[in-house]
Structure formats: structure tokens, C-alpha cells
Coordinates of N, CA and C in Angstrom, one line a residue:
X30 N -12.6 -12.4 2.3 CA -14.8 -12.5 1.4 C -14.9 -13.2 3.0
X31 N -16.3 -12.8 2.8 CA -16.6 -14.0 3.9 C -17.2 -14.6 3.5
X32 N -17.2 -15.4 3.8 CA -17.9 -16.8 2.8 C -17.6 -17.2 2.2
X33 N -16.2 -17.3 1.6 CA -15.7 -17.5 0.6 C -14.6 -18.6 0.4
X34 N -14.6 -19.6 0.6 CA -13.9 -20.7 1.1 C -12.2 -20.3 1.0
X35 N -11.2 -20.7 2.0 CA -10.2 -20.5 2.1 C -9.7 -18.7 1.9
X36 N -10.8 -18.2 2.3 CA -10.4 -16.4 2.2 C -11.1 -16.2 3.2
X37 N -11.6 -16.9 4.1 CA -12.2 -16.2 5.8 C -11.1 -15.4 6.3
X38 N -11.2 -14.6 7.9 CA -10.7 -14.6 8.1 C -9.5 -13.8 8.1
X39 N -8.3 -13.8 8.5 CA -6.8 -12.8 9.0 C -6.2 -12.9 7.4
X40 N -6.0 -11.7 6.7 CA -4.8 -12.5 5.3 C -3.5 -13.5 6.1
X41 N -3.1 -14.2 5.4 CA -1.9 -15.4 5.8 C -1.0 -14.5 6.0
X42 N 0.2 -14.8 6.8 CA 1.4 -14.0 7.0 C 2.5 -14.5 5.6
X43 N 3.3 -13.5 5.1 CA 3.9 -14.2 4.3 C 4.9 -15.3 5.0
X44 N 5.3 -17.0 4.2 CA 6.2 -17.1 4.7 C 7.6 -17.0 5.7
X45 N 8.1 -15.9 4.9 CA 9.1 -15.0 5.7 C 9.4 -14.7 6.4
X46 N 8.2 -13.9 6.8 CA 7.5 -13.6 8.4 C 7.8 -14.7 9.2
X47 N 6.8 -15.8 9.0 CA 6.7 -16.9 10.0 C 8.0 -17.1 9.9
X48 N 9.1 -17.2 9.2 CA 10.4 -17.6 9.9 C 11.1 -17.0 10.9
X49 N 11.2 -15.7 10.0 CA 12.0 -14.9 10.8 C 11.8 -14.7 12.0
X50 N 10.1 -14.9 12.9 CA 9.4 -15.2 13.9 C 9.8 -16.7 14.3
X51 N 10.4 -17.4 13.8 CA 10.2 -18.9 14.3 C 9.3 -19.8 14.1
X52 N 8.5 -20.0 13.5 CA 7.3 -20.3 13.2 C 6.6 -20.6 14.2
X53 N 6.1 -19.8 14.8 CA 5.1 -19.6 16.2 C 4.3 -20.6 16.6
X54 N 3.2 -21.0 14.9 CA 2.4 -21.3 15.1 C 2.5 -22.9 15.0
X55 N 4.3 -23.6 14.4 CA 4.3 -24.8 14.2 C 3.5 -25.8 13.2
X56 N 2.9 -24.5 12.5 CA 1.9 -26.0 11.3 C 3.8 -25.6 10.0
X57 N 2.8 -26.3 9.6 CA 3.6 -26.6 8.0 C 4.5 -25.5 7.1
X58 N 4.9 -24.8 6.5 CA 5.2 -23.8 6.0 C 4.6 -24.0 4.4
X59 N 4.5 -22.8 3.0 CA 4.4 -23.3 2.4 C 6.2 -22.9 1.9
X60 N 6.5 -23.9 0.7 CA 7.6 -24.3 0.7 C 7.6 -23.8 -0.7
X61 N 6.2 -24.0 -1.3 CA 6.4 -23.1 -2.9 C 5.4 -21.8 -3.3
X62 N 5.6 -21.3 -2.4 CA 5.5 -19.8 -2.0 C 6.1 -18.5 -3.0
X63 N 5.8 -18.4 -3.9 CA 6.4 -17.2 -5.3 C 7.0 -16.4 -4.3
X64 N 8.7 -16.3 -5.0 CA 8.8 -15.7 -4.7 C 9.6 -14.2 -5.8
X65 N 9.0 -13.2 -6.0 CA 9.4 -12.7 -6.7 C 10.3 -11.7 -6.8
X66 N 11.2 -10.5 -8.2 CA 12.5 -10.4 -7.6 C 12.1 -9.1 -7.7
X67 N 12.4 -7.8 -6.6 CA 12.3 -6.6 -6.8 C 13.1 -5.5 -7.5
X68 N 12.1 -4.9 -8.0 CA 12.8 -3.9 -9.1 C 13.5 -3.0 -8.4
X69 N 14.5 -2.4 -8.8 CA 15.2 -1.8 -8.8 C 14.9 -0.1 -9.3
X70 N 14.0 0.5 -10.2 CA 13.2 1.7 -10.2 C 12.6 1.5 -11.6
X71 N 11.7 2.2 -11.6 CA 10.3 2.5 -12.0 C 9.7 4.2 -13.1
X72 N 9.7 3.8 -14.0 CA 9.2 5.3 -14.2 C 7.4 5.2 -14.4
X73 N 6.9 6.6 -14.4 CA 5.9 6.3 -13.7 C 4.9 6.4 -15.3
X74 N 3.9 6.0 -15.5 CA 3.4 5.2 -16.5 C 2.9 7.1 -17.1
X75 N 2.8 7.4 -18.3 CA 2.3 8.3 -18.7 C 1.0 8.9 -19.0
X76 N 0.1 8.4 -18.8 CA -0.5 9.1 -18.4 C -1.5 9.0 -17.3
X77 N -0.7 9.1 -15.8 CA -0.6 10.0 -15.1 C -0.9 11.2 -15.0
X78 N -1.4 11.7 -14.3 CA -1.5 13.0 -14.0 C -0.3 13.9 -13.5
X79 N 0.1 14.2 -13.5 CA 1.2 15.4 -12.9 C 1.5 15.2 -11.2
X80 N 0.4 15.1 -10.6 CA 0.6 14.9 -9.0 C 0.9 13.8 -8.8
X81 N -0.1 12.4 -9.5 CA -0.2 11.3 -9.5 C 1.6 10.4 -9.6
X82 N 1.9 11.6 -10.7 CA 3.5 10.7 -10.9 C 4.3 11.4 -10.2
X83 N 4.4 12.7 -9.2 CA 5.2 13.0 -8.5 C 5.1 12.4 -7.3
X84 N 3.5 11.7 -7.1 CA 3.9 10.7 -6.0 C 4.5 9.9 -6.3
X85 N 4.5 9.0 -7.6 CA 4.4 7.8 -8.4 C 6.3 7.3 -7.6
X86 N 7.0 9.3 -8.3 CA 8.2 9.3 -8.0 C 8.8 9.3 -6.7
X87 N 7.9 9.3 -6.0 CA 9.0 9.3 -4.3 C 8.0 8.0 -3.6
X88 N 7.3 7.8 -4.1 CA 7.3 6.4 -3.3 C 7.7 5.5 -4.6
X89 N 8.0 4.9 -5.2 CA 8.7 4.1 -5.8 C 10.5 4.2 -5.3
X90 N 10.8 5.6 -5.0 CA 11.8 5.4 -4.9 C 12.4 5.5 -3.7
X91 N 11.2 5.3 -2.7 CA 11.0 4.6 -1.0 C 11.3 3.1 -1.7
X92 N 10.2 2.8 -2.1 CA 10.1 1.3 -2.2 C 11.4 0.8 -2.5
X93 N 12.0 1.2 -3.7 CA 12.5 0.4 -4.8 C 14.0 0.0 -3.8
X94 N 14.0 1.4 -3.2 CA 15.1 1.3 -1.9 C 15.3 0.6 -1.3
X95 N 14.1 -0.3 -0.2 CA 14.2 -1.6 0.6 C 13.6 -2.5 -0.3
X96 N 14.1 -2.1 -1.5 CA 13.8 -3.7 -2.4 C 12.4 -4.6 -2.1
X97 N 11.3 -3.9 -1.9 CA 10.1 -4.4 -1.4 C 9.1 -4.2 -2.7
X98 N 9.5 -3.3 -3.6 CA 8.6 -3.4 -4.6 C 8.9 -3.9 -5.9
X99 N 7.7 -5.4 -6.0 CA 8.4 -6.0 -7.5 C 7.2 -5.6 -8.1
X100 N 7.5 -6.3 -9.9 CA 6.7 -5.9 -10.8 C 5.0 -6.1 -10.3
X101 N 5.2 -7.1 -9.9 CA 3.8 -7.3 -9.4 C 3.3 -6.6 -8.3
X102 N 3.7 -5.9 -8.1 CA 2.8 -4.4 -7.5 C 2.9 -3.6 -8.4
X103 N 3.4 -2.7 -9.3 CA 3.2 -2.0 -9.6 C 1.7 -1.6 -10.2
X104 N 1.1 -2.2 -10.3 CA -1.2 -1.8 -10.4 C -1.4 -1.6 -9.0
X105 N -0.8 -1.7 -7.6 CA -1.1 -0.9 -6.7 C -0.5 0.2 -6.3
X106 N 0.1 0.3 -6.4 CA 1.3 1.4 -6.5 C 0.9 2.4 -7.7
X107 N 0.5 1.8 -8.6 CA -0.5 2.9 -9.4 C -2.0 3.5 -9.1
X108 N -2.6 2.6 -8.4 CA -3.8 2.7 -7.6 C -3.7 3.8 -7.1
X109 N -2.5 3.8 -5.8 CA -1.9 4.6 -4.1 C -1.9 6.1 -5.2
X110 N -1.4 6.1 -6.4 CA -1.2 7.4 -6.7 C -2.2 7.9 -7.5
X111 N -3.0 7.6 -8.4 CA -4.3 7.5 -9.2 C -5.3 8.6 -8.0
X112 N -5.9 7.5 -6.8 CA -6.4 8.0 -5.4 C -5.6 9.1 -4.8
X113 N -4.3 9.1 -5.0 CA -3.9 10.4 -4.1 C -4.0 12.0 -5.0
X114 N -4.0 11.7 -6.0 CA -4.5 12.8 -7.3 C -5.8 12.9 -7.1
X115 N -6.6 11.9 -7.3 CA -7.9 12.1 -6.8 C -8.4 12.8 -5.4
X116 N -7.6 12.6 -4.2 CA -8.2 13.0 -3.1 C -7.3 14.7 -3.2
X117 N -6.7 15.1 -4.0 CA -5.6 16.3 -4.1 C -6.5 17.4 -5.2
X118 N -7.2 16.4 -6.0 CA -8.0 17.7 -6.9 C -9.4 17.7 -5.7
X119 N -10.0 16.2 -5.3 CA -11.4 17.0 -4.6 C -10.6 18.1 -3.3
X120 N -10.1 17.7 -2.7 CA -9.7 18.9 -1.8 C -9.8 20.2 -2.4
X121 N -9.1 20.5 -3.5 CA -9.1 21.7 -3.8 C -10.6 21.8 -4.3
X122 N -11.2 21.4 -4.6 CA -12.7 21.7 -4.9 C -13.2 21.8 -3.7
X123 N -12.8 21.7 -2.6 CA -13.4 21.8 -1.3 C -13.3 22.7 -1.0
X124 N -11.8 23.4 -1.0 CA -11.0 24.6 -0.3 C -11.5 25.8 -1.4
X125 N -12.0 25.5 -3.0 CA -12.9 26.8 -3.7 C -14.1 26.9 -3.6
X126 N -14.8 25.7 -3.2 CA -16.7 26.1 -3.1 C -17.1 26.2 -1.4
X127 N -16.5 25.2 -1.3 CA -16.4 25.2 0.3 C -17.3 23.7 0.8
X128 N -17.6 23.5 2.1 CA -17.8 21.9 2.0 C -19.6 21.7 1.6
X129 N -21.0 23.0 1.7 CA -21.8 23.0 1.2 C -21.5 23.7 -0.2
X130 N -22.8 22.8 -1.3 CA -22.5 23.8 -2.3 C -24.1 23.9 -2.6
X131 N -24.7 24.7 -3.6 CA -26.2 24.8 -4.0 C -26.6 23.3 -4.9
X132 N -27.4 22.6 -4.7 CA -28.1 21.8 -5.6 C -29.1 22.0 -6.6
X133 N -29.0 21.3 -7.4 CA -29.8 21.6 -8.3 C -31.3 22.1 -8.3
X134 N -31.9 21.6 -6.9 CA -33.0 22.3 -6.5 C -33.3 24.2 -5.5
X135 N -31.3 24.1 -5.7 CA -31.9 25.5 -5.1 C -31.2 25.2 -3.4
X136 N -31.7 24.1 -3.3 CA -31.0 24.0 -1.7 C -29.4 23.8 -1.4
X137 N -29.1 23.7 0.1 CA -27.8 24.1 0.0 C -27.8 22.0 0.0
X138 N -26.5 21.5 -0.2 CA -26.0 19.9 -0.4 C -24.9 19.9 0.0
X139 N -24.1 19.0 0.3 CA -22.8 18.3 0.8 C -22.1 18.7 -0.5
X140 N -21.2 19.1 -0.5 CA -20.2 19.2 -1.5 C -20.0 18.0 -2.4
X141 N -20.2 17.3 -3.8 CA -19.9 15.7 -3.8 C -18.4 15.5 -4.1
X142 N -17.7 16.6 -3.7 CA -16.4 16.6 -3.5 C -15.6 15.7 -2.4
X143 N -16.7 16.2 -1.5 CA -16.3 15.3 -0.1 C -16.3 14.0 -0.1
X144 N -17.2 13.8 -0.8 CA -17.1 11.9 -0.9 C -16.1 11.4 -1.7
X145 N -15.7 12.1 -3.1 CA -14.4 11.5 -3.7 C -13.4 11.4 -2.5
X146 N -13.4 12.7 -2.1 CA -12.1 13.0 -1.0 C -12.5 11.5 -0.3
X147 N -12.9 11.3 0.2 CA -13.6 10.2 1.7 C -13.3 9.2 0.9
X148 N -13.7 8.7 -0.4 CA -12.8 7.4 -1.3 C -11.8 7.3 -1.5
X149 N -11.3 8.3 -2.0 CA -10.0 8.7 -2.4 C -8.9 8.3 -1.1
X150 N -9.5 9.4 -0.2 CA -8.4 8.8 0.9 C -8.6 7.1 1.4
X151 N -9.6 6.2 1.4 CA -9.9 4.9 1.7 C -9.1 4.2 1.3
X152 N -9.4 4.5 -0.6 CA -8.4 3.7 -1.4 C -6.6 4.4 -1.5
X153 N -6.6 5.1 -0.4 CA -5.0 5.5 -0.9 C -4.7 4.5 1.1
X154 N -5.6 4.6 1.5 CA -5.4 3.9 3.2 C -5.1 2.1 2.8
X155 N -5.8 1.6 1.8 CA -5.7 0.3 1.6 C -4.6 0.1 0.8
X156 N -4.8 0.9 -0.5 CA -3.5 0.4 -1.5 C -2.3 0.4 -1.0
X157 N -2.4 1.6 -0.1 CA -0.3 2.0 0.8 C -0.6 1.2 1.7
X158 N -1.8 0.1 2.3 CA -1.4 -0.6 2.9 C -0.5 -1.6 2.7
X159 N -1.3 -2.4 1.0 CA -0.8 -3.2 0.2 C 1.1 -2.9 0.7
X160 N 1.3 -2.0 -0.1 CA 2.8 -2.0 -0.3 C 3.8 -1.1 1.0
X161 N 3.3 -1.0 2.2 CA 3.3 -1.4 3.7 C 4.0 0.8 3.5
X162 N 3.1 1.5 3.4 CA 3.3 2.7 3.3 C 2.9 3.8 4.9
X163 N 2.2 2.6 5.3 CA 1.7 2.6 7.0 C 2.4 2.3 7.9
X164 N 2.6 3.0 9.0 CA 3.4 2.3 9.9 C 3.1 1.0 10.6
X165 N 1.7 0.5 10.5 CA 1.8 -0.6 11.1 C 1.9 -1.8 9.7
X166 N 1.2 -1.1 8.9 CA 1.9 -2.3 7.7 C 2.9 -2.3 7.4
X167 N 4.0 -1.6 7.5 CA 5.6 -1.3 7.3 C 6.1 -2.6 8.5
X168 N 5.4 -2.5 9.2 CA 6.5 -3.4 10.3 C 5.7 -5.3 9.6
X169 N 5.1 -5.2 9.1 CA 5.0 -6.7 8.3 C 5.7 -7.2 7.5
X170 N 6.4 -5.6 6.8 CA 7.3 -5.8 5.3 C 8.7 -6.7 6.0
X171 N 9.0 -7.6 5.3 CA 10.3 -8.2 4.8 C 11.0 -7.6 3.2
X172 N 12.1 -6.5 3.7 CA 12.4 -6.6 2.2 C 13.8 -7.1 2.4
X173 N 15.0 -7.4 0.9 CA 15.8 -7.8 1.0 C 17.0 -7.4 2.1
X174 N 16.3 -5.8 2.7 CA 17.6 -5.5 3.2 C 17.3 -5.3 4.9
X175 N 16.7 -6.4 4.8 CA 16.4 -7.0 6.5 C 16.9 -7.9 6.3
X176 N 18.1 -8.0 7.4 CA 18.5 -9.4 7.9 C 18.1 -8.9 9.5
X177 N 18.3 -10.6 10.0 CA 18.2 -11.6 11.1 C 18.9 -10.8 11.9
X178 N 18.3 -11.0 13.6 CA 18.9 -10.8 14.7 C 19.7 -11.3 14.5
X179 N 21.6 -11.0 15.5 CA 22.6 -11.9 15.4 C 22.2 -11.8 17.2
X180 N 21.0 -11.4 17.7 CA 21.2 -12.0 19.3 C 21.3 -13.5 19.3
X181 N 22.3 -13.3 20.4 CA 22.6 -14.8 20.4 C 21.6 -15.5 21.9
X182 N 20.9 -14.7 22.5 CA 19.9 -14.9 23.4 C 18.4 -14.5 22.7
X183 N 18.1 -14.4 21.5 CA 16.4 -14.1 20.9 C 16.3 -15.7 21.1
X184 N 16.8 -16.5 21.3 CA 15.7 -17.7 21.3 C 15.9 -18.4 22.6
X185 N 16.2 -18.0 23.9 CA 16.3 -18.4 24.6 C 14.9 -18.4 25.6

């Protein structure tokens, strides 16, 4: 948030990432950073639509396999899956009705489903980034399966 004390600028890197990088900034590390236990599997909430539940099963399986999904992340996964279902529904509407529709006054207007699709895609990008579902955010994740390099020359 711009202007909020302690919240301006880039998001802070997790302490584990700083340690793996050798603490390049040489600043004091947060020794009291919470460490949540990864979950090994979780079923989708019953209220999710079929397409959202399908996406939940696919994504949660991958995140659990990498041991990066914790109970504290489930709301992000849930919102990602809801946004996915909304995007799919909006895309179906656009495919059926086209990118323009007849407005209330009889004129041609942009299909409102395009706005829904755009917002859903933005939400997917946001929540997907928090979960490490895109290539650039995936690089920032550190899961339990990741191990430090055993290259003896890495610190030279």
C-alpha cells in the first residue's frame, strides 16, 4: 500500500530465501518469522462450482507435492479457483454472444462478460502469483523439497 508505514515498496523476501542467497544485504534476519506446516492434501470446499473444484484438485495436488501449500494459504487457493471458474463462465458467454451485445437502449455495447473475464484474469494472476503458479513467482518459492546446492565453488 502506498503511504502505509512499513508497507511501501517491494514485498519482503522470506527469511529462508535470504538465507539461501547468503543474505546479500547483510541486514539482520527475522529470527521470529512464523513457519507454517505444509499440508499433504485437502479436498475442495463443497460450495465450489465444478470447474473451480476441478482446478482446486489440479493445483492443490501440485502445491502439496512440492510441500509449499499450508493451511494459511487455502484462502488464496480458493480465490484462485473461484476466479478461474468466473473466467471460464465469462469466456463461455463471450463465445455464445460475441464481444458486442445489444444494450438496454438498443445500441451496440461491449459484452459485460468481457469485463468479468478481465477482472477474473487479474485475480487469477494475483492469487496465482501468491501461490507460485506462474514462472516468475515460482522462482521465489522455497519448498521442503528444495535443497541447498552442494557445489563447493558457489561461495567463491
